[in-house]
Tab-separated table of C-alpha atoms in Angstrom:
chain	number	residue	atom	x	y	z
N	1	UNK	CA	127.450	-23.770	-19.530
N	2	UNK	CA	127.589	-21.026	-21.950
N	3	UNK	CA	123.998	-21.903	-23.924
N	4	UNK	CA	124.815	-20.063	-27.272
N	5	UNK	CA	128.337	-21.645	-27.958
N	6	UNK	CA	128.244	-24.903	-29.609
N	7	UNK	CA	129.549	-27.834	-27.140
N	8	UNK	CA	133.286	-28.046	-27.276
N	9	UNK	CA	134.248	-31.719	-29.435
N	10	UNK	CA	137.854	-31.921	-27.686
N	11	UNK	CA	138.639	-31.019	-24.225
N	12	UNK	CA	141.785	-30.807	-22.533
N	13	UNK	CA	141.022	-31.684	-18.554
N	14	UNK	CA	143.754	-30.907	-16.069
N	15	UNK	CA	143.644	-34.165	-13.995
N	16	UNK	CA	145.278	-35.472	-11.018
N	17	UNK	CA	143.122	-38.582	-10.164
N	18	UNK	CA	141.287	-37.353	-7.005
N	19	UNK	CA	138.030	-37.163	-6.206
N	20	UNK	CA	136.629	-34.152	-8.461
N	21	UNK	CA	138.899	-34.893	-11.715
N	22	UNK	CA	138.144	-38.679	-11.571
N	23	UNK	CA	134.155	-38.022	-11.802
N	24	UNK	CA	134.733	-35.302	-14.461
N	25	UNK	CA	135.892	-37.777	-16.938
N	26	UNK	CA	132.254	-39.516	-17.295
N	27	UNK	CA	130.717	-36.123	-16.396
N	28	UNK	CA	132.049	-34.359	-19.575
N	29	UNK	CA	131.626	-37.217	-21.992
N	30	UNK	CA	127.766	-37.799	-20.568
N	31	UNK	CA	127.196	-34.157	-20.769
N	32	UNK	CA	129.153	-32.759	-23.582
N	33	UNK	CA	129.496	-36.050	-25.772
N	34	UNK	CA	133.360	-34.411	-26.023
N	35	UNK	CA	136.639	-36.370	-26.654
N	36	UNK	CA	138.527	-35.773	-23.036
N	37	UNK	CA	142.186	-35.858	-23.000
N	38	UNK	CA	143.699	-36.028	-19.468
N	39	UNK	CA	146.830	-33.627	-18.508
N	40	UNK	CA	148.540	-34.802	-15.360
N	41	UNK	CA	151.047	-32.169	-14.548
N	42	UNK	CA	153.995	-33.395	-12.361
N	43	UNK	CA	154.777	-30.755	-9.854
N	44	UNK	CA	156.144	-32.638	-7.216
N	45	UNK	CA	153.385	-34.241	-5.797
N	46	UNK	CA	154.601	-37.636	-4.604
N	47	UNK	CA	151.928	-39.600	-6.323
N	48	UNK	CA	151.884	-42.623	-8.454
N	49	UNK	CA	151.061	-40.814	-11.646
N	50	UNK	CA	151.583	-43.755	-13.750
N	51	UNK	CA	148.465	-44.949	-11.877
N	52	UNK	CA	146.451	-41.751	-12.343
N	53	UNK	CA	147.380	-42.254	-16.383
N	54	UNK	CA	145.904	-45.703	-16.114
N	55	UNK	CA	142.892	-44.396	-14.466
N	56	UNK	CA	142.490	-41.548	-16.858
N	57	UNK	CA	142.379	-43.974	-19.757
N	58	UNK	CA	140.001	-46.940	-17.760
N	59	UNK	CA	137.492	-44.389	-17.204
N	60	UNK	CA	137.157	-42.861	-20.107
N	61	UNK	CA	139.669	-40.196	-21.497
N	62	UNK	CA	140.770	-40.884	-25.403
N	63	UNK	CA	144.549	-40.087	-23.927
N	64	UNK	CA	146.571	-38.859	-21.301
N	65	UNK	CA	149.828	-37.242	-20.715
N	66	UNK	CA	152.360	-36.546	-17.681
N	67	UNK	CA	153.867	-33.440	-17.672
N	68	UNK	CA	157.094	-33.089	-15.548
N	69	UNK	CA	156.813	-29.420	-14.394
N	70	UNK	CA	158.861	-29.654	-11.676
N	71	UNK	CA	162.039	-27.548	-13.060
N	72	UNK	CA	159.642	-24.886	-14.367
N	73	UNK	CA	157.811	-24.936	-11.258
N	74	UNK	CA	160.576	-24.379	-8.872
N	75	UNK	CA	162.794	-22.146	-10.963
N	76	UNK	CA	159.803	-19.808	-12.560
N	77	UNK	CA	157.266	-19.564	-10.147
N	78	UNK	CA	158.406	-20.519	-6.699
N	79	UNK	CA	162.047	-18.647	-6.968
N	80	UNK	CA	160.131	-15.123	-8.378
N	81	UNK	CA	157.663	-15.463	-5.553
N	82	UNK	CA	160.326	-16.246	-2.734
N	83	UNK	CA	162.668	-13.311	-4.290
N	84	UNK	CA	159.699	-10.913	-3.978
N	85	UNK	CA	159.068	-11.849	-0.104
N	86	UNK	CA	155.739	-12.954	-0.801
N	87	UNK	CA	153.778	-14.142	2.041
N	88	UNK	CA	149.923	-13.609	2.263
N	89	UNK	CA	148.027	-12.287	4.960
N	90	UNK	CA	151.230	-12.783	6.956
N	91	UNK	CA	151.591	-16.542	6.884
N	92	UNK	CA	150.466	-18.330	3.932
N	93	UNK	CA	153.304	-19.614	1.766
N	94	UNK	CA	151.381	-19.863	-1.385
N	95	UNK	CA	151.823	-23.196	-2.437
N	96	UNK	CA	148.774	-24.180	-4.142
N	97	UNK	CA	148.435	-20.609	-5.969
N	98	UNK	CA	151.703	-20.833	-7.492
N	99	UNK	CA	151.404	-24.252	-8.480
N	100	UNK	CA	147.822	-23.387	-10.380
N	101	UNK	CA	149.469	-21.319	-13.144
N	102	UNK	CA	152.087	-23.440	-14.255
N	103	UNK	CA	149.637	-26.534	-14.783
N	104	UNK	CA	147.023	-24.333	-16.223
N	105	UNK	CA	149.801	-22.557	-18.450
N	106	UNK	CA	150.877	-26.001	-20.015
N	107	UNK	CA	147.356	-27.212	-20.684
N	108	UNK	CA	146.699	-24.542	-22.302
N	109	UNK	CA	149.319	-24.882	-24.396
N	110	UNK	CA	148.476	-28.482	-25.370
N	111	UNK	CA	144.996	-27.369	-25.891
N	112	UNK	CA	146.467	-24.874	-28.833
N	113	UNK	CA	148.848	-27.954	-29.882
N	114	UNK	CA	146.375	-30.275	-30.114
N	115	UNK	CA	143.463	-28.261	-31.716
N	116	UNK	CA	141.178	-28.799	-28.456
N	117	UNK	CA	138.556	-26.345	-28.394
N	118	UNK	CA	137.678	-27.050	-24.726
N	119	UNK	CA	139.701	-26.765	-21.237
N	120	UNK	CA	138.564	-27.997	-17.999
N	121	UNK	CA	139.336	-28.034	-14.258
N	122	UNK	CA	137.882	-29.825	-11.238
N	123	UNK	CA	138.051	-26.507	-9.151
N	124	UNK	CA	134.909	-26.082	-6.976
N	125	UNK	CA	132.798	-22.570	-7.583
N	126	UNK	CA	133.577	-21.654	-3.912
N	127	UNK	CA	137.644	-21.728	-4.432
N	128	UNK	CA	140.101	-19.635	-5.466
N	129	UNK	CA	141.362	-22.101	-8.170
N	130	UNK	CA	138.845	-21.772	-10.303
N	131	UNK	CA	140.176	-18.031	-10.809
N	132	UNK	CA	143.896	-19.354	-10.851
N	133	UNK	CA	143.228	-21.737	-13.713
N	134	UNK	CA	140.810	-19.403	-15.764
N	135	UNK	CA	143.181	-16.254	-15.688
N	136	UNK	CA	145.912	-18.594	-17.020
N	137	UNK	CA	143.487	-19.994	-19.666
N	138	UNK	CA	142.126	-16.579	-20.703
N	139	UNK	CA	145.932	-15.425	-20.914
N	140	UNK	CA	147.523	-17.871	-23.183
N	141	UNK	CA	144.575	-19.646	-24.815
N	142	UNK	CA	141.928	-17.029	-24.808
N	143	UNK	CA	139.601	-18.593	-27.615
N	144	UNK	CA	139.491	-21.957	-26.343
N	145	UNK	CA	136.020	-22.370	-24.267
N	146	UNK	CA	135.984	-23.334	-20.537
N	147	UNK	CA	134.169	-26.094	-18.902
N	148	UNK	CA	134.046	-25.577	-14.977
N	149	UNK	CA	131.847	-28.528	-13.896
N	150	UNK	CA	131.558	-27.754	-10.314
N	151	UNK	CA	129.946	-24.687	-11.634
N	152	UNK	CA	127.421	-26.696	-14.039
N	153	UNK	CA	126.472	-29.904	-12.014
N	154	UNK	CA	124.273	-30.690	-9.107
N	155	UNK	CA	126.891	-32.227	-7.118
N	156	UNK	CA	126.951	-29.888	-4.048
N	157	UNK	CA	129.350	-31.841	-1.808
N	158	UNK	CA	132.225	-34.616	-1.694
N	159	UNK	CA	129.446	-37.098	-0.323
N	160	UNK	CA	127.741	-36.640	-3.406
N	161	UNK	CA	131.150	-36.454	-5.332
N	162	UNK	CA	131.645	-39.690	-3.595
N	163	UNK	CA	128.300	-40.889	-4.549
N	164	UNK	CA	128.278	-40.151	-8.098
N	165	UNK	CA	131.566	-42.050	-8.317
N	166	UNK	CA	130.304	-45.135	-6.609
N	167	UNK	CA	127.375	-45.099	-9.309
N	168	UNK	CA	129.968	-44.983	-12.206
N	169	UNK	CA	132.297	-47.303	-10.843
N	170	UNK	CA	135.142	-45.175	-10.298
N	171	UNK	CA	137.541	-45.812	-8.444
N	172	UNK	CA	138.744	-43.006	-5.529
N	173	UNK	CA	140.863	-42.935	-2.347
N	174	UNK	CA	138.188	-40.750	-0.519
N	175	UNK	CA	135.847	-41.978	1.719
N	176	UNK	CA	133.038	-40.487	4.036
N	177	UNK	CA	135.479	-41.264	6.870
N	178	UNK	CA	138.318	-39.806	4.955
N	179	UNK	CA	137.211	-36.405	3.925
N	180	UNK	CA	139.821	-34.119	3.726
N	181	UNK	CA	140.792	-32.191	0.874
N	182	UNK	CA	144.501	-32.107	-0.120
N	183	UNK	CA	146.934	-30.426	-2.413
N	184	UNK	CA	150.417	-31.350	-2.992
N	185	UNK	CA	153.408	-30.441	-4.639
N	186	UNK	CA	156.764	-29.775	-4.157
N	187	UNK	CA	156.375	-26.795	-2.115
N	188	UNK	CA	153.695	-27.524	0.008
N	189	UNK	CA	151.031	-29.797	1.224
N	190	UNK	CA	147.432	-28.618	2.028
N	191	UNK	CA	144.584	-29.725	4.097
N	192	UNK	CA	140.932	-28.613	4.168
N	193	UNK	CA	137.822	-30.327	5.391
N	194	UNK	CA	136.825	-32.612	8.187
N	195	UNK	CA	137.370	-31.084	11.545
N	196	UNK	CA	139.114	-28.267	10.277
N	197	UNK	CA	135.912	-26.549	8.989
N	198	UNK	CA	135.315	-25.396	12.503
N	199	UNK	CA	138.143	-23.007	13.434
N	200	UNK	CA	137.567	-23.940	17.238
N	201	UNK	CA	139.150	-27.493	16.721
N	202	UNK	CA	142.373	-28.375	16.775
N	203	UNK	CA	144.084	-30.320	13.423
N	204	UNK	CA	144.412	-34.068	14.780
N	205	UNK	CA	147.853	-35.284	14.679
N	206	UNK	CA	146.418	-38.087	12.088
N	207	UNK	CA	145.755	-35.269	9.542
N	208	UNK	CA	149.360	-34.177	9.103
N	209	UNK	CA	151.224	-36.405	6.462
N	210	UNK	CA	154.670	-34.845	5.626
N	211	UNK	CA	156.185	-33.467	8.787
N	212	UNK	CA	157.197	-35.308	11.647
N	213	UNK	CA	155.353	-34.642	14.830
N	214	UNK	CA	157.923	-31.807	16.683
N	215	UNK	CA	157.219	-34.080	19.925
N	216	UNK	CA	158.541	-37.116	17.847
N	217	UNK	CA	161.478	-35.336	16.125
N	218	UNK	CA	164.940	-35.890	16.759
N	219	UNK	CA	166.534	-34.984	20.351
N	220	UNK	CA	169.728	-33.756	18.852
N	221	UNK	CA	169.317	-30.069	16.639
N	222	UNK	CA	170.321	-29.817	13.598
N	223	UNK	CA	172.006	-26.812	11.557
N	224	UNK	CA	171.830	-26.062	7.755
N	225	UNK	CA	173.140	-23.468	5.687
N	226	UNK	CA	171.725	-22.143	2.826
N	227	UNK	CA	173.440	-20.100	-0.065
N	228	UNK	CA	172.051	-17.465	-2.294
N	229	UNK	CA	173.126	-15.739	-5.459
N	230	UNK	CA	171.417	-12.320	-5.958
N	231	UNK	CA	167.957	-13.761	-4.003
N	232	UNK	CA	167.792	-17.439	-5.791
N	233	UNK	CA	168.811	-20.500	-3.495
N	234	UNK	CA	171.801	-22.177	-4.926
N	235	UNK	CA	172.946	-24.742	-2.139
N	236	UNK	CA	172.735	-26.561	1.198
N	237	UNK	CA	175.533	-26.957	2.977
N	238	UNK	CA	177.853	-25.454	0.742
N	239	UNK	CA	176.919	-27.875	-1.936
N	240	UNK	CA	175.786	-26.335	-5.219
N	241	UNK	CA	172.153	-27.855	-6.327
N	242	UNK	CA	169.518	-27.604	-9.000
N	243	UNK	CA	166.294	-26.162	-8.233
N	244	UNK	CA	164.435	-29.112	-7.534
N	245	UNK	CA	167.428	-31.312	-5.976
N	246	UNK	CA	167.609	-27.957	-3.591
N	247	UNK	CA	164.038	-27.704	-2.532
N	248	UNK	CA	163.745	-31.663	-2.073
N	249	UNK	CA	167.010	-31.542	0.172
N	250	UNK	CA	165.510	-28.886	2.592
N	251	UNK	CA	162.004	-30.433	2.974
N	252	UNK	CA	163.502	-33.871	3.626
N	253	UNK	CA	165.585	-31.754	6.660
N	254	UNK	CA	162.975	-29.496	7.787
N	255	UNK	CA	160.324	-32.312	7.466
N	256	UNK	CA	162.577	-34.796	9.851
N	257	UNK	CA	162.613	-31.979	12.718
N	258	UNK	CA	158.949	-30.854	12.525
N	259	UNK	CA	159.438	-27.460	11.349
N	260	UNK	CA	156.562	-26.017	8.918
N	261	UNK	CA	153.412	-26.797	10.171
N	262	UNK	CA	150.683	-23.711	9.837
N	263	UNK	CA	146.956	-23.726	10.772
N	264	UNK	CA	145.482	-20.729	9.677
N	265	UNK	CA	142.016	-18.506	8.438
N	266	UNK	CA	142.344	-16.897	5.406
N	267	UNK	CA	140.317	-14.385	3.339
N	268	UNK	CA	139.649	-16.421	-0.173
N	269	UNK	CA	139.512	-14.131	-3.006
N	270	UNK	CA	135.598	-15.255	-3.730
N	271	UNK	CA	135.133	-13.167	-0.192
N	272	UNK	CA	134.545	-16.067	2.389
N	273	UNK	CA	136.600	-16.699	4.874
N	274	UNK	CA	138.605	-20.557	5.166
N	275	UNK	CA	140.493	-22.442	7.364
N	276	UNK	CA	143.386	-24.749	5.996
N	277	UNK	CA	146.177	-26.404	7.446
N	278	UNK	CA	149.507	-26.477	5.519
N	279	UNK	CA	152.978	-28.052	5.542
N	280	UNK	CA	155.603	-26.209	4.270
N	281	UNK	CA	159.015	-27.700	5.550
N	282	UNK	CA	161.856	-26.597	3.052
N	283	UNK	CA	159.683	-23.689	2.194
N	284	UNK	CA	159.979	-22.133	5.465
N	285	UNK	CA	163.709	-22.543	5.889
N	286	UNK	CA	164.263	-20.571	2.631
N	287	UNK	CA	161.636	-18.215	3.150
N	288	UNK	CA	163.657	-17.590	6.516
N	289	UNK	CA	166.713	-17.437	5.254
N	290	UNK	CA	166.094	-14.930	2.382
N	291	UNK	CA	164.340	-12.210	4.731
N	292	UNK	CA	167.412	-12.754	6.798
N	293	UNK	CA	170.037	-12.170	4.038
N	294	UNK	CA	167.333	-9.220	2.843
N	295	UNK	CA	168.067	-7.662	6.245
N	296	UNK	CA	171.730	-7.692	6.096
N	297	UNK	CA	172.051	-6.632	2.405
N	298	UNK	CA	169.346	-4.381	1.422
N	299	UNK	CA	169.189	-0.599	2.493
N	300	UNK	CA	166.796	0.878	4.820
N	301	UNK	CA	164.463	2.720	2.022
N	302	UNK	CA	164.404	-0.241	-0.577
N	303	UNK	CA	163.699	-2.726	1.999
N	304	UNK	CA	160.674	-0.676	3.355
N	305	UNK	CA	159.688	-0.229	-0.084
N	306	UNK	CA	159.725	-4.060	-0.850
N	307	UNK	CA	157.360	-5.049	2.138
N	308	UNK	CA	154.951	-2.929	0.759
N	309	UNK	CA	155.282	-4.568	-2.820
N	310	UNK	CA	155.981	-8.171	-1.577
N	311	UNK	CA	152.470	-7.411	0.264
N	312	UNK	CA	151.017	-6.590	-3.432
N	313	UNK	CA	152.971	-9.243	-4.881
N	314	UNK	CA	151.683	-12.109	-2.678
N	315	UNK	CA	147.926	-10.800	-3.583
N	316	UNK	CA	148.682	-10.710	-7.075
N	317	UNK	CA	149.799	-14.733	-6.957
N	318	UNK	CA	147.116	-15.770	-4.216
N	319	UNK	CA	144.020	-13.890	-6.519
N	320	UNK	CA	145.400	-16.149	-9.652
N	321	UNK	CA	146.635	-12.923	-11.959
N	322	UNK	CA	150.254	-14.346	-12.746
N	323	UNK	CA	150.144	-13.590	-16.382
N	324	UNK	CA	149.741	-9.880	-15.748
N	325	UNK	CA	151.605	-6.727	-16.653
N	326	UNK	CA	151.754	-6.016	-12.864
N	327	UNK	CA	153.058	-8.712	-11.535
N	328	UNK	CA	155.700	-8.850	-13.964
N	329	UNK	CA	156.728	-5.332	-13.471
N	330	UNK	CA	156.891	-6.227	-9.933
N	331	UNK	CA	159.717	-8.967	-11.288
N	332	UNK	CA	161.677	-5.820	-12.954
N	333	UNK	CA	161.844	-3.672	-9.372
N	334	UNK	CA	162.885	-7.100	-7.324
N	335	UNK	CA	165.324	-8.326	-9.945
N	336	UNK	CA	167.230	-4.806	-9.083
N	337	UNK	CA	166.665	-4.995	-5.286
N	338	UNK	CA	167.583	-8.614	-5.179
N	339	UNK	CA	171.055	-7.867	-6.672
N	340	UNK	CA	173.381	-8.090	-3.790
N	341	UNK	CA	171.077	-10.413	-2.274
N	342	UNK	CA	173.761	-13.011	-1.957
N	343	UNK	CA	175.386	-14.805	0.494
N	344	UNK	CA	174.417	-17.921	3.323
N	345	UNK	CA	172.733	-17.733	6.397
N	346	UNK	CA	172.556	-20.420	8.668
N	347	UNK	CA	169.430	-21.945	10.334
N	348	UNK	CA	169.285	-24.548	13.669
N	349	UNK	CA	166.204	-26.632	13.640
N	350	UNK	CA	164.659	-28.667	16.814
N	351	UNK	CA	161.800	-30.142	17.657
N	352	UNK	CA	159.714	-27.799	15.392
N	353	UNK	CA	161.659	-24.599	16.269
N	354	UNK	CA	163.927	-22.717	13.795
N	355	UNK	CA	166.325	-20.069	14.568
N	356	UNK	CA	168.912	-18.667	12.401
N	357	UNK	CA	172.256	-19.160	13.502
N	358	UNK	CA	174.525	-16.758	11.021
N	359	UNK	CA	174.319	-14.571	8.293
N	360	UNK	CA	177.303	-13.971	6.030
N	361	UNK	CA	177.636	-11.847	2.641
N	362	UNK	CA	180.089	-9.943	0.527
N	363	UNK	CA	177.493	-7.248	0.132
N	364	UNK	CA	176.706	-6.676	3.890
N	365	UNK	CA	175.683	-3.358	4.810
N	366	UNK	CA	176.078	-4.019	8.766
N	367	UNK	CA	179.522	-2.287	9.718
N	368	UNK	CA	180.681	-3.050	13.172
N	369	UNK	CA	182.309	0.263	13.491
N	370	UNK	CA	179.135	2.095	12.917
N	371	UNK	CA	176.471	-0.196	15.060
N	372	UNK	CA	179.044	-0.560	17.858
N	373	UNK	CA	178.488	0.815	21.558
N	374	UNK	CA	181.495	2.119	20.714
N	375	UNK	CA	181.322	5.904	19.067
N	376	UNK	CA	184.533	4.820	16.525
N	377	UNK	CA	183.675	6.627	13.248
N	378	UNK	CA	180.095	8.052	14.370
N	379	UNK	CA	180.009	11.316	15.514
N	380	UNK	CA	177.258	11.591	17.620
N	381	UNK	CA	177.066	15.514	17.659
N	382	UNK	CA	175.512	14.871	14.246
N	383	UNK	CA	172.739	13.500	15.698
N	384	UNK	CA	171.257	16.577	17.345
N	385	UNK	CA	170.937	18.475	14.027
N	386	UNK	CA	169.039	15.396	12.781
N	387	UNK	CA	166.638	15.214	15.720
N	388	UNK	CA	165.609	18.755	15.802
N	389	UNK	CA	164.982	18.644	11.839
N	390	UNK	CA	163.047	15.620	12.540
N	391	UNK	CA	160.962	16.691	15.244
N	392	UNK	CA	160.224	19.927	13.707
N	393	UNK	CA	156.648	18.406	13.019
N	394	UNK	CA	156.174	17.868	16.708
N	395	UNK	CA	157.338	20.814	17.877
N	396	UNK	CA	155.594	23.167	15.837
N	397	UNK	CA	151.872	21.702	16.499
N	398	UNK	CA	151.838	22.383	20.365
N	399	UNK	CA	153.713	26.027	20.056
N	400	UNK	CA	150.980	27.008	17.458
N	401	UNK	CA	148.188	25.414	19.720
N	402	UNK	CA	149.698	27.497	22.751
N	403	UNK	CA	149.946	30.850	20.785
N	404	UNK	CA	146.206	30.429	20.163
N	405	UNK	CA	146.689	29.346	16.301
N	406	UNK	CA	144.615	26.417	14.687
N	407	UNK	CA	145.669	23.217	15.223
């Protein structure tokens, strides 16, 4: 709490109806004496948002609003990250990282519209999400005071939070036997806590909620073709679809075949390692297909430059600096590098496995007459001079050493 600043009178809370935000409403009213406006962001979490709306009002919010952010989330956050090929630490597909700024953006916009003088969230003081929310607040509504209850109250664990909820008659789904912390949106479902806190433990099958167990997936493989225009997904099996429908379609297909499960230990922004399990069914198909289409259409030097910039883009998204000049500038680079990433990629799904079956593009740089084992247009004699020049640094060094020179 900023002790020098006056207590805010009207606070907009990013509300999900989960354990943390459920207890924040009564806590804010008790400790700040403020009006609380609950903003529920629909990012495709497949939850009963109307029930969350009623719950927010029942637990003390003066008003609550449900904001449909699905189209904006996919179009303006997921697709740019996909075009950039951004994957954090080789594995994490950034589901939560991309969702936080779109929620925080709308939350801050509502605060400005309603004249609120406070913004609040339910992120813990150990996690990355506090950074993602607050950097967005500062970019969009820098003069509005931020309240982060997990950095102020004396609640130290989820067990404490459950006890607080029970004391204040706040209904919650979590129990001390079901202690997972989950975050779901149209791109992914994450799991933390419970047995996952020990990296030596395998996730229990009961933990997974979205994707079918590979062992129980259909015995017959399924093929799917994804179409792209300038790096953006536009069709599934030849049918043009809008962003939300396209992603939902791929989610259904991939989840049915047990594709998209990941269990990883990652480096958090705040400096510690954490372990999480992720289900990203449709996203796994899209990342794979996009990467394969790039292999076909992007020249070598641009592709290699992209690799380094993709790593940086992923770090920016993971670290919560979505609303930054760096990320916007990288979007400019990728908008050019993706101009010819147009075409389709075929994938085969079977019991958790994913294989590429075809790559097609009108801008393909692959030429059979050059790649074939028959010489064709390729003159092998040209290679000799190239090899000699390419080898100069290698050949000069041992010669200099043999002649007594310094190496």
